[in-house]
Coordinates of C-alpha atoms in Angstrom, one line a residue:
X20 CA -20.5 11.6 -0.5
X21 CA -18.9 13.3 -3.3
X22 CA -15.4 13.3 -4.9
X23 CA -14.8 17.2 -4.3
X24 CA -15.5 16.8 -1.0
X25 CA -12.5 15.1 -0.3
X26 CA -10.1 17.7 -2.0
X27 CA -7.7 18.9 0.3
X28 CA -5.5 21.7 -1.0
X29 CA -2.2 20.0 -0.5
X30 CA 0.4 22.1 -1.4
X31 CA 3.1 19.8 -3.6
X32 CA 6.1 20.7 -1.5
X33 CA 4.6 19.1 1.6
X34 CA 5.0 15.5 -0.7
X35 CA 8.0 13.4 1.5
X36 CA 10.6 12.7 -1.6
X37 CA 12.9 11.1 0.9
X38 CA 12.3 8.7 4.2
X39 CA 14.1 10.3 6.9
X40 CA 17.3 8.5 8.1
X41 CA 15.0 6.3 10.6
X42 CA 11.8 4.9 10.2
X43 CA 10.2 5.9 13.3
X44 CA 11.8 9.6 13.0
X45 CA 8.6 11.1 11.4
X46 CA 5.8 13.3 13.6
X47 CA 2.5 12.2 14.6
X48 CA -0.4 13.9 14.9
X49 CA -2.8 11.9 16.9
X50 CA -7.0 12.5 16.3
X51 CA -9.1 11.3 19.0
X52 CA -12.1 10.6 16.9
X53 CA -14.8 10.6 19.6
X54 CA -14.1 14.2 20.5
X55 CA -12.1 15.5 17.5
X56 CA -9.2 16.5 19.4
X57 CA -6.0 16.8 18.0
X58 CA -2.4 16.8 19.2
X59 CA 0.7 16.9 17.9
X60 CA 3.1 14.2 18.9
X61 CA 6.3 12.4 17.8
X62 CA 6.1 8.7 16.5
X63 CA 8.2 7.1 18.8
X64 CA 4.8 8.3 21.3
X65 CA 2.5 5.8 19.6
X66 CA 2.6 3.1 22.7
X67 CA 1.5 5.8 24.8
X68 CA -1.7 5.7 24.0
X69 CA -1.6 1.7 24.1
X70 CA -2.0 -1.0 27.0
X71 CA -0.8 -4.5 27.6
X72 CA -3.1 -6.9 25.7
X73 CA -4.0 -4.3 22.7
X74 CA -3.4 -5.9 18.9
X75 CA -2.2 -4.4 16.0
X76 CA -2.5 -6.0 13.1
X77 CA -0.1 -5.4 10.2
X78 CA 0.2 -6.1 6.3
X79 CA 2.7 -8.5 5.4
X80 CA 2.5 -8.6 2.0
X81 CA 5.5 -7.6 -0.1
X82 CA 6.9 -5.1 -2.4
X83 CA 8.8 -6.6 -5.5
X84 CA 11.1 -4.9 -7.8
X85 CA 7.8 -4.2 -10.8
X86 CA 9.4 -1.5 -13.1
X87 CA 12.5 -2.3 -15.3
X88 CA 12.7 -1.1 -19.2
X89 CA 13.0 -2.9 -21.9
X90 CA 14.2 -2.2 -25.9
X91 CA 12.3 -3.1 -28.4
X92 CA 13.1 -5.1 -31.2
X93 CA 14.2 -4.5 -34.4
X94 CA 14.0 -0.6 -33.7
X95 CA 15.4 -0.5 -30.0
X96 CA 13.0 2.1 -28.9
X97 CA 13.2 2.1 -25.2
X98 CA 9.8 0.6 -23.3
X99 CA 9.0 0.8 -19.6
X100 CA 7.4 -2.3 -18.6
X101 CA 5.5 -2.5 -15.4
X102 CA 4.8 -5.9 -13.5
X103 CA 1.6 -6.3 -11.9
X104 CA 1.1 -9.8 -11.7
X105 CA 2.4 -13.3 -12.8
X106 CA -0.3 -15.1 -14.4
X107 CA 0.4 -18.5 -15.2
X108 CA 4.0 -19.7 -13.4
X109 CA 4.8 -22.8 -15.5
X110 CA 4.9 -20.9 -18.5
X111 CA 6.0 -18.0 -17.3
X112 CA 3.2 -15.3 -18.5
X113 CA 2.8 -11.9 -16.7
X114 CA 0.1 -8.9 -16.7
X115 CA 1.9 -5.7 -17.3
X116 CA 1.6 -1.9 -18.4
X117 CA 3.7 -0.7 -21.0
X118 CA 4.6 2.6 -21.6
X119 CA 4.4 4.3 -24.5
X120 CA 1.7 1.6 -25.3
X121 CA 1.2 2.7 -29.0
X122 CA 4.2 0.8 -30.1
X123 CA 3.9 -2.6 -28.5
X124 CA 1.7 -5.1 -30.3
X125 CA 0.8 -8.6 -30.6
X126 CA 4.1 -10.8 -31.4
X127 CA 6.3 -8.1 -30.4
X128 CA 9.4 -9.3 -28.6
X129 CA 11.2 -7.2 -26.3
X130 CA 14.3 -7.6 -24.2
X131 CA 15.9 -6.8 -20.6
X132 CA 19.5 -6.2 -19.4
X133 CA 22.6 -5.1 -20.9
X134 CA 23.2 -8.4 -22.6
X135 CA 19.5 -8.9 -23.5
X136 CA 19.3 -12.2 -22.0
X137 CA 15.8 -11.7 -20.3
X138 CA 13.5 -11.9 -23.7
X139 CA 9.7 -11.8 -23.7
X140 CA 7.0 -11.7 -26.4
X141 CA 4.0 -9.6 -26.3
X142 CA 0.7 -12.3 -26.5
X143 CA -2.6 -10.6 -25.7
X144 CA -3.7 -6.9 -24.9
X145 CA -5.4 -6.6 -21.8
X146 CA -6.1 -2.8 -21.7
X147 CA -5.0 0.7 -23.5
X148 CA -1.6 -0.1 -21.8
X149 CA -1.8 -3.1 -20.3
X150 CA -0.5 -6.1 -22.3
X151 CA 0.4 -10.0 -21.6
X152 CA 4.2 -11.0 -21.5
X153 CA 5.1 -14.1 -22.0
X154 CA 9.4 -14.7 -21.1
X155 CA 10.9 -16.4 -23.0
X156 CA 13.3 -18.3 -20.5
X157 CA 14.7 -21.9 -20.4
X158 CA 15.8 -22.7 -16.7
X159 CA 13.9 -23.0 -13.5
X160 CA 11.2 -20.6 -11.9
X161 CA 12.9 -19.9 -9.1
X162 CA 16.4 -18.7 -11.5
X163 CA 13.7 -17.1 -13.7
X164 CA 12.4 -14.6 -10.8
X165 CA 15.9 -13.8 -9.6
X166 CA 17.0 -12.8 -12.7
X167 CA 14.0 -10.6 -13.7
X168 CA 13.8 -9.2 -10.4
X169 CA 17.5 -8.4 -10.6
X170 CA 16.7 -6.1 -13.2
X171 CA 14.1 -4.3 -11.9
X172 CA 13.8 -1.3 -9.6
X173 CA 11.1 -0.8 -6.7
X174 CA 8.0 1.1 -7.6
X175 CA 7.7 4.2 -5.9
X176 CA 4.3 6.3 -6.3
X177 CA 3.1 8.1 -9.0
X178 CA 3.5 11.2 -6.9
X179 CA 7.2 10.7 -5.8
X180 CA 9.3 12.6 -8.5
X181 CA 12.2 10.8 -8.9
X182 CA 13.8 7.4 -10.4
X183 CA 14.3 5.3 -7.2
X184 CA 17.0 4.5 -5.3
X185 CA 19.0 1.6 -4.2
X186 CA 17.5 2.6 -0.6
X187 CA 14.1 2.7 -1.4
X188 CA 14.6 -1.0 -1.8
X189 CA 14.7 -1.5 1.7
X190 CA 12.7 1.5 2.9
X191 CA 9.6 0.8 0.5
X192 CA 8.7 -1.9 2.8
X193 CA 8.0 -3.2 5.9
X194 CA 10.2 -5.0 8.5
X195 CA 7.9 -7.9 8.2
X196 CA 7.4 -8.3 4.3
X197 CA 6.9 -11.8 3.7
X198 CA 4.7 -12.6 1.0
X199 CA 5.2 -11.3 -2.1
X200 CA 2.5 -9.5 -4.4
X201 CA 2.4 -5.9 -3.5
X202 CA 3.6 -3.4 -6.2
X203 CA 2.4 -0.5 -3.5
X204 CA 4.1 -0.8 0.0
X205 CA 1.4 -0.7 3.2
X206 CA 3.3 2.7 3.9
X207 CA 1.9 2.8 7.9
X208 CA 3.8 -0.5 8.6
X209 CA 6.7 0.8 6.9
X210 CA 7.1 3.3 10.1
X211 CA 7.8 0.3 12.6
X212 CA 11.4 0.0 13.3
X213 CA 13.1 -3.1 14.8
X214 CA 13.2 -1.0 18.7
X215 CA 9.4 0.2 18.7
X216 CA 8.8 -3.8 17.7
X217 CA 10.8 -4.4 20.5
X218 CA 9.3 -1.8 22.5
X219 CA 5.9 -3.7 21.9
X220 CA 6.8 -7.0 22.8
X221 CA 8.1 -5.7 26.3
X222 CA 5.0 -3.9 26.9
X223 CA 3.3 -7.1 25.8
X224 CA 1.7 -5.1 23.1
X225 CA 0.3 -8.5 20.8
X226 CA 0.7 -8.1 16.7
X227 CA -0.9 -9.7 13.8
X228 CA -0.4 -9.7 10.3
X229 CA -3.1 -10.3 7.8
X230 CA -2.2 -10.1 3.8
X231 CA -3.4 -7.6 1.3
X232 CA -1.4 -7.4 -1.9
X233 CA -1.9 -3.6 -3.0
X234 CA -1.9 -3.4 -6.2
X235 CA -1.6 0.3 -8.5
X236 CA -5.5 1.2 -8.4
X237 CA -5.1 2.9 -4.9
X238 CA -3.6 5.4 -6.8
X239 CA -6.0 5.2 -10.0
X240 CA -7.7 8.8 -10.2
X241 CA -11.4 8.3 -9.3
X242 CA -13.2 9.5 -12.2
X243 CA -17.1 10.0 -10.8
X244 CA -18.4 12.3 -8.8
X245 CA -20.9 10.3 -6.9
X246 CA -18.7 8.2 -5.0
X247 CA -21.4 4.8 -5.0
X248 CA -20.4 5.0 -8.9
X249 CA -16.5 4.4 -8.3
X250 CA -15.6 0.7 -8.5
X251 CA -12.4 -0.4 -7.0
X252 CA -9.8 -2.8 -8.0
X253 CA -9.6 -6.3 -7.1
X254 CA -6.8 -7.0 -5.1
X255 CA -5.6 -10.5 -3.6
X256 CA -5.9 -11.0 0.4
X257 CA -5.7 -13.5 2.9
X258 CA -7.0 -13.7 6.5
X259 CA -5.6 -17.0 8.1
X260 CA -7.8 -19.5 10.7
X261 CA -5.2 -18.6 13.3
X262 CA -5.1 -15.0 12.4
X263 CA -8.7 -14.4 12.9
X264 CA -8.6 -16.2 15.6
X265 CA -6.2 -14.0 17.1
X266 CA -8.1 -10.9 16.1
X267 CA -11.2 -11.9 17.4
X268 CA -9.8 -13.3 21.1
X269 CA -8.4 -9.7 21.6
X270 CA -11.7 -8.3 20.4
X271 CA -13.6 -9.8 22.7
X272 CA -11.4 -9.4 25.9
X273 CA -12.2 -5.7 25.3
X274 CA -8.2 -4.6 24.3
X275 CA -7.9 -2.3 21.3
X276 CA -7.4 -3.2 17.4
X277 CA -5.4 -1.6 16.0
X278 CA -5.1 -1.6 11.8
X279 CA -1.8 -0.4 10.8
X280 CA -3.1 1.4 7.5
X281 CA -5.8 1.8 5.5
X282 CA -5.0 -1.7 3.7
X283 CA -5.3 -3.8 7.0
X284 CA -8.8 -1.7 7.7
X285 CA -9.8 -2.9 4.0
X286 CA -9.0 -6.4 4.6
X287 CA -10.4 -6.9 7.8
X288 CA -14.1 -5.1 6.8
X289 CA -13.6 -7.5 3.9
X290 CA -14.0 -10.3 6.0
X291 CA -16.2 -8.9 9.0
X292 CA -18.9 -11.4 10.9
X293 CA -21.1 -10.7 13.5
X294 CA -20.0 -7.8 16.3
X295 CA -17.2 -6.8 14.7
X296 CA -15.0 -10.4 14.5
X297 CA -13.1 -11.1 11.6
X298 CA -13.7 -14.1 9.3
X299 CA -10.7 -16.5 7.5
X300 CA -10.7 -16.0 3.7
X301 CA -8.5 -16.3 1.1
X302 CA -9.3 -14.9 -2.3
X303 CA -10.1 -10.7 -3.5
X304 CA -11.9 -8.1 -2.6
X305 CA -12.7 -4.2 -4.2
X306 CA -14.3 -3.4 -0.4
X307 CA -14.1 0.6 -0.7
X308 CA -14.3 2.4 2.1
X309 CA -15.9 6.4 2.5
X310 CA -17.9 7.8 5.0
X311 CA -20.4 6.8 6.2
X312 CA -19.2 3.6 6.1
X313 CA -19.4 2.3 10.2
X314 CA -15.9 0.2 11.0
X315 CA -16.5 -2.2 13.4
X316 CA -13.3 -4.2 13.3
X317 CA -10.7 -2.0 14.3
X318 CA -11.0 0.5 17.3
X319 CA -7.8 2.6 16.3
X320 CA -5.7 3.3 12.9
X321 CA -2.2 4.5 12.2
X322 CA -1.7 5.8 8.3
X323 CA 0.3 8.3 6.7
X324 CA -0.9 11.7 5.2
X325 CA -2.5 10.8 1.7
X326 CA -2.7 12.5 -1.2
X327 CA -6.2 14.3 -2.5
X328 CA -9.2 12.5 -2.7
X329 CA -7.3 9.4 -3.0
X330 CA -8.7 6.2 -1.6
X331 CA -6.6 5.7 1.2
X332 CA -8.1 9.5 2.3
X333 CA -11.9 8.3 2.3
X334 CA -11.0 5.3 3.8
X335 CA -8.7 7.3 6.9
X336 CA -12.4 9.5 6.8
X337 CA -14.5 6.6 7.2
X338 CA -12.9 5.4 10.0
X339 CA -12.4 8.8 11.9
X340 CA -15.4 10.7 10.5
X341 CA -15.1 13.1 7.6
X342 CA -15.8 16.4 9.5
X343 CA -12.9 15.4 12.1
X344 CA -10.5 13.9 9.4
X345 CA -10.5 16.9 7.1
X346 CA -10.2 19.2 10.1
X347 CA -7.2 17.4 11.0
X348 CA -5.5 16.9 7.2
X349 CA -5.8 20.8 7.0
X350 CA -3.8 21.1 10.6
X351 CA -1.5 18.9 9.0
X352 CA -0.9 21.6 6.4
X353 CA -0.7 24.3 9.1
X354 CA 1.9 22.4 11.0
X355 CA 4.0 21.0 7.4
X356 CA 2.9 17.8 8.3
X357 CA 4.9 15.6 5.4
X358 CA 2.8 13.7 3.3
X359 CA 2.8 10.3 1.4
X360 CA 4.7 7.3 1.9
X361 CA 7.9 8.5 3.5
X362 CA 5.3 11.5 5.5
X363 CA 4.7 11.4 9.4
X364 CA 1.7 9.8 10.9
X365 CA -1.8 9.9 11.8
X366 CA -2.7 8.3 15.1
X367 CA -6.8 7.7 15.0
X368 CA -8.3 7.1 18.3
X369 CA -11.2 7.0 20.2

């Protein structure tokens, strides 16, 4: 498929700036992806269309505090740094972006907070903006991350147009955020409040969590046109013995799978065996999803609205069919459906 095909004519405004006051406040729209029909629905419907003994599976990962801003030495120009990664933890190096790039070089030093106690030296370049950090910090790891975490902020989308919050620090993530690595929250996840978790275990509805630590290429702009030709990110995961095993018991009983986003999709195809099981593994994966990729581990799939010919959008379209999902993303437009992270929900079933 091509890129243009996925363009979607999203107007701006429908973007969700804000989470409403409660997670599980947003619509639904549900697409039954056998048929292609649509309804419209509220979120706090989702069980509805669930039975005793269905799975969903969830991303645990979590969302730490990645952009903070620096001053340069010497001149004190003011430098956004962006955390992706920590590299080496005894010596406390990190992969980061800087922006504006052009004036951070090799031996640079820059420094953090209103004392400038957090100081780090620039040691490699990595790419036009990203560069290696190295932090200059005597005391222990543990001390170390608290205090550079402290003075960071949570890392809201590109297309969310506004400094964050001290709320988004709770509602950029889920309710079962454990392991840390994500600079990009699994937004679907983020929709489960404590009473629909509740709500699930009553109803003996089972849940999962795998790991994915999303990282910023799901929102890198795809540059080809021929879709085969785009190369994703790598991006950590982990599917545990006991996970899988889970998975794949439900599986074969016949109950539903359901991934909660397009992350938990990723991961799972990432590690698919025979009949649709899931596999344990522990390392990366760039598995891109597009139609008409056939998903065989997951027989539903709750997401947000994404942006234009994003990733998260072919992979939503290889799981509910292209013709059906665009059909559906431009009733969502009808209806001012929101859209993005802190948007309502799309319900895929068959």
């Amino acid at each position: 498929m091509k890129l243009s095909e996925f363009q979607t004519g999203m107007p701006e405004e429908l973007i969700a700036e804000h989470p409403l006051p409660h997670r599980d406040d947003v619509k639904m729209m549900v697409l039954h992806r056998t048929t292609g029909e649509i309804e419209h629905r509220e979120f706090k419907d989702l069980l509805t269309y669930f039975d005793s003994g269905d799975k969903f599976v969830f991303n645990d990962t979590l969302v730490f505090p990645a952009k903070l801003y620096g001053n340069k030495e010497k001149t004190g120009a003011r430098i956004e740094v962006f955390l992706l990664r920590e590299l080496n933890e005894e010596n406390k190096l990190w992969d980061v972006l800087v922006d504006p790039a052009r004036k951070i070089r090799i031996g640079n030093k820059l420094y953090f907070g209103l004392d400038d106690s957090m100081v780090a030296e620039v040691i490699d370049n990595t790419t036009s903006r990203g560069r290696t950090l190295r932090f200059l910090y005597d005391g222990p790891h543990d001390e170390f991350k608290r205090n550079l975490f402290a003075l960071g902020t949570t890392p809201l989308p590109p297309y969310i147009k506004r400094d964050s919050e001290p709320a988004d620090a709770e509602r950029y993530q889920t309710l079962f955020a454990t392991n840390e690595g994500a600079v990009v929250a699994p937004a679907a996840g983020a929709l489960f409040s404590r009473e629909m978790l509740r709500r699930m275990e009553i109803r003996d509805i089972e849940t999962e969590c795998v790991t994915m630590h999303i990282g910023l290429g799901s929102f890198r702009e795809i540059e080809v046109e021929d879709l085969t030709k785009h190369r994703m990110d790598s991006e950590q995961m982990e599917i545990t013995d006991a996970a899988a095993e889970s998975i794949n018991r439900s599986h074969i009983a016949g109950h539903k799978i359901c991934a909660v986003g397009t992350s938990v999709l990723r991961a799972m195809e990432s590690a698919v065996g025979m009949n649709g099981c899931v596999k344990s593994y522990e390392g990366w994966t760039n598995k891109f999803l597009f139609p008409p990729y056939e998903v065989t581990t997951a027989s539903a799939l709750v997401t947000t609205f994404h942006m234009s010919q994003s990733i998260m959008l072919m992979a939503t379209a290889a799981f509910g069919g292209y013709e059906h999902t665009m059909r559906a993303y431009q009733e969502a437009i009808n209806h001012r459906y929101r859209f993005g992270a802190y948007g309502d929900a799309l319900l895929i079933v068959d």
